[in-house]
């Protein structure tokens, strides 16, 4: 994993945001397409001092929309809860997985080709490094070739 601190951000760039949502079904020809500025820092970063970016390598989380090369926005100030996708170290190795607290504590891959990491039986130390708040993907990287 490659970690990127927020200090690597250069400047605020406001990008146009259309107030109308885009339907995945039938389009609405009567929609009012009003534009307002959007700051992605404001949208994605609730706690700047505790937020960092990390790039993913591997395919264990494809079922959660996290692909090889995805960029994660991770917040260290959020306490991990059952079902959260977290960045953690297990036995000194970094990983991104879904946290499951019951019936047993485990880190679950979101790809059936990968086994869960069961923490109660393995004796490995779990150290959490934050909860994934957003996933950024290139649209061309969504479907593996």
Short mmCIF file of N, CA and C in Angstrom, two decimals, residues 2 6-7 25 32 38 61 80 90-91 94 99 112-113 120 131 136:
data_model
loop_
_atom_site.label_atom_id
_atom_site.label_comp_id
_atom_site.label_asym_id
_atom_site.label_seq_id
_atom_site.Cartn_x
_atom_site.Cartn_y
_atom_site.Cartn_z
N UNK A 2 0.44 2.24 -0.69
CA UNK A 2 1.15 3.51 -0.71
C UNK A 2 0.28 4.53 0.01
N UNK A 6 -2.50 14.17 3.73
CA UNK A 6 -3.23 15.32 3.18
C UNK A 6 -2.31 16.47 2.82
N UNK A 7 -1.15 16.55 3.45
CA UNK A 7 -0.23 17.64 3.14
C UNK A 7 0.24 17.59 1.70
N UNK A 25 -31.87 4.75 -14.83
CA UNK A 25 -32.99 4.18 -15.59
C UNK A 25 -33.38 5.11 -16.71
N UNK A 32 -34.18 20.37 -13.93
CA UNK A 32 -33.52 21.67 -13.89
C UNK A 32 -32.05 21.44 -13.57
N UNK A 38 -18.26 22.56 -6.22
CA UNK A 38 -18.06 21.46 -5.28
C UNK A 38 -16.58 21.37 -4.94
N UNK A 61 -10.88 -7.14 -2.51
CA UNK A 61 -12.03 -6.32 -2.12
C UNK A 61 -12.88 -5.88 -3.31
N UNK A 80 -13.76 2.03 14.35
CA UNK A 80 -14.28 0.96 13.49
C UNK A 80 -15.45 0.23 14.14
N UNK A 90 -2.13 -6.72 10.32
CA UNK A 90 -2.28 -8.01 10.99
C UNK A 90 -0.92 -8.70 10.91
N UNK A 91 -0.35 -8.95 12.07
CA UNK A 91 0.98 -9.57 12.08
C UNK A 91 2.01 -8.73 11.36
N UNK A 94 0.07 -4.83 6.23
CA UNK A 94 -1.09 -3.98 5.96
C UNK A 94 -2.10 -4.71 5.09
N UNK A 99 -14.45 -5.36 8.45
CA UNK A 99 -14.35 -5.78 9.84
C UNK A 99 -15.64 -6.47 10.26
N UNK A 112 -14.83 -13.94 -3.13
CA UNK A 112 -14.89 -15.33 -2.65
C UNK A 112 -13.60 -16.12 -2.86
N UNK A 113 -12.68 -15.61 -3.67
CA UNK A 113 -11.41 -16.30 -3.90
C UNK A 113 -10.44 -16.14 -2.74
N UNK A 120 -9.43 -14.52 16.16
CA UNK A 120 -9.48 -15.26 17.43
C UNK A 120 -8.59 -16.50 17.38
N UNK A 131 -10.89 3.95 9.13
CA UNK A 131 -12.07 3.46 8.41
C UNK A 131 -12.09 4.10 7.03
N UNK A 136 -12.05 5.94 -4.58
CA UNK A 136 -11.92 6.66 -5.84
C UNK A 136 -11.34 5.70 -6.88
#
